[in-house]
Short mmCIF file of C-alpha atoms in Angstrom, two decimals:
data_model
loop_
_atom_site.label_atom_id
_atom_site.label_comp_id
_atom_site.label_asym_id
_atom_site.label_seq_id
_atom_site.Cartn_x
_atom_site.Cartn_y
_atom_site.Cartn_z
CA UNK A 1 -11.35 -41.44 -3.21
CA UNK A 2 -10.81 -43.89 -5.69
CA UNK A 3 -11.62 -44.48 -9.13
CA UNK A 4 -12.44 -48.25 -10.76
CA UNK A 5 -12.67 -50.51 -13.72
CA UNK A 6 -13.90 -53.71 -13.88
CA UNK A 7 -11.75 -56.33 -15.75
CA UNK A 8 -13.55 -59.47 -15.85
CA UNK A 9 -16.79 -60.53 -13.88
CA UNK A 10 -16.69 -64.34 -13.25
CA UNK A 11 -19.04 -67.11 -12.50
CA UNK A 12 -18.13 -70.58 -11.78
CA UNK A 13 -19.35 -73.16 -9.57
CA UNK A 14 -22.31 -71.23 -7.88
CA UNK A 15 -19.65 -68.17 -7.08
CA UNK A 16 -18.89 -64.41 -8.39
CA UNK A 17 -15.64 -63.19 -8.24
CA UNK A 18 -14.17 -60.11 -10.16
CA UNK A 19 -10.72 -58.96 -11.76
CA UNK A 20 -10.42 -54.88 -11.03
CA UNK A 21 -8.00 -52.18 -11.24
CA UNK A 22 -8.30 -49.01 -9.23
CA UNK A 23 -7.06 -45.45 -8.57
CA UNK A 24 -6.21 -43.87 -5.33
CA UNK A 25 -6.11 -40.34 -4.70
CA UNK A 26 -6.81 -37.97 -1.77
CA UNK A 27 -8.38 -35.29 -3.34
CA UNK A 28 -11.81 -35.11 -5.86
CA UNK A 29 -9.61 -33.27 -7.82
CA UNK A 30 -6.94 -35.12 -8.35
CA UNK A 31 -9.15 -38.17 -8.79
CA UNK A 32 -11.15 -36.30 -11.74
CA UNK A 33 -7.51 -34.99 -13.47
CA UNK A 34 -6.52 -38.91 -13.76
CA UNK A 35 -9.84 -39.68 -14.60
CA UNK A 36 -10.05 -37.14 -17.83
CA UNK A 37 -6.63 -38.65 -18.89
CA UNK A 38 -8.08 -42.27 -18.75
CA UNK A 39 -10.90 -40.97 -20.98
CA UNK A 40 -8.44 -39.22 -23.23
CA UNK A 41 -7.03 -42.33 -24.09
CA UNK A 42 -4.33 -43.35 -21.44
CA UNK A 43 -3.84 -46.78 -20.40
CA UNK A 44 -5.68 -47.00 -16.63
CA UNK A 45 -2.31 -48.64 -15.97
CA UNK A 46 0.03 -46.01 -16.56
CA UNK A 47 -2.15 -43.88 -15.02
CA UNK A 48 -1.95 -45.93 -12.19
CA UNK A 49 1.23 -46.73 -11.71
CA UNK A 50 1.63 -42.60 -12.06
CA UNK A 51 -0.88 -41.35 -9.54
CA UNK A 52 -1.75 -43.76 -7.09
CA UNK A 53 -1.19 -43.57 -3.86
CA UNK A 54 -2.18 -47.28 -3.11
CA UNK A 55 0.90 -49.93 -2.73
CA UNK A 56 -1.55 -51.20 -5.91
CA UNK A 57 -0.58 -48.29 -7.74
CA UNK A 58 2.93 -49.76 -9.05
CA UNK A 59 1.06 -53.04 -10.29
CA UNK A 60 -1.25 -50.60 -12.65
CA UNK A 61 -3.95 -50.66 -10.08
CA UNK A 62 -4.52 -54.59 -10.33
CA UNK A 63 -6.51 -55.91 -7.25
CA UNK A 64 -6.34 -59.60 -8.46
CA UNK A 65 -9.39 -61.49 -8.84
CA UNK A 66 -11.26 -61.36 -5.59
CA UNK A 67 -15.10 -62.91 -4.29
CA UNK A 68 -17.94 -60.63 -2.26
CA UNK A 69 -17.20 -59.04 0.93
CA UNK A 70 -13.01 -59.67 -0.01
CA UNK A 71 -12.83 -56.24 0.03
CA UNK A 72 -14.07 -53.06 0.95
CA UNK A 73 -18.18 -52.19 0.86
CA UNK A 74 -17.35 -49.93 -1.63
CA UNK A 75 -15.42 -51.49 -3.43
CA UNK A 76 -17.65 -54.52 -3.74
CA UNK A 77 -20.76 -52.13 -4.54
CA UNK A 78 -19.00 -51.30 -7.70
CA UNK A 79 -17.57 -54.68 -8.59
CA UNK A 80 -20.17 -56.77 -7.76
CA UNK A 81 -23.30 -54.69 -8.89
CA UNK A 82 -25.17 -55.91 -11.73
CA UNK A 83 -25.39 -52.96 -13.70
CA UNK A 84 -21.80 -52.08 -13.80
CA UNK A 85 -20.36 -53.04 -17.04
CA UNK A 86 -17.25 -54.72 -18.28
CA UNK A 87 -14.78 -51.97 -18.89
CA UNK A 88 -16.31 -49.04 -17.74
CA UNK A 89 -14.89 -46.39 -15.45
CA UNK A 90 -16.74 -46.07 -12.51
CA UNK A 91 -15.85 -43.25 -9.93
CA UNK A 92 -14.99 -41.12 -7.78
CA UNK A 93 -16.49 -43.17 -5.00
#
């Protein structure tokens, strides 16, 4: 389970490619406790670096910038879909 936020969407030369941080956990409930922090106010890094269980997790979560299909379905159908929003927290997925 993992939850996400989406950094930058970009869009040069005909192609999309996103910045995103996420959160790994192995339980929903875990994954909701460092979720309610984030919304409390922590950074999603420190969080992060805290919590995940991702080699990603001691970067704060960073993924880098990546194009369609670079990573996982799911995380492409939250990075890549057009109604997910700049900043937002998406997740669990």
């Amino acid at each position: 389970l993992a939850i996400f936020t989406l950094k930058a969407l970009l869009r040069g030369s005909g192609r999309k490619s996103c910045k995103a941080r996420h959160i790994v956990m192995k339980t929903e409930v875990e994954i909701e406790k460092a979720k309610a922090r984030i919304e409390g106010g922590e950074e999603f890094a420190v969080v992060a670096r805290e919590c995940s269980t991702c080699p990603s997790g001691k970067d704060g979560g960073s993924l880098g910038t990546f194009g369609p299909e670079q990573m996982a379905p799911a995380v492409d159908r939250v990075c890549f879909d057009p109604s997910t929003k700049v900043g937002e927290l998406i997740g669990p997925v």
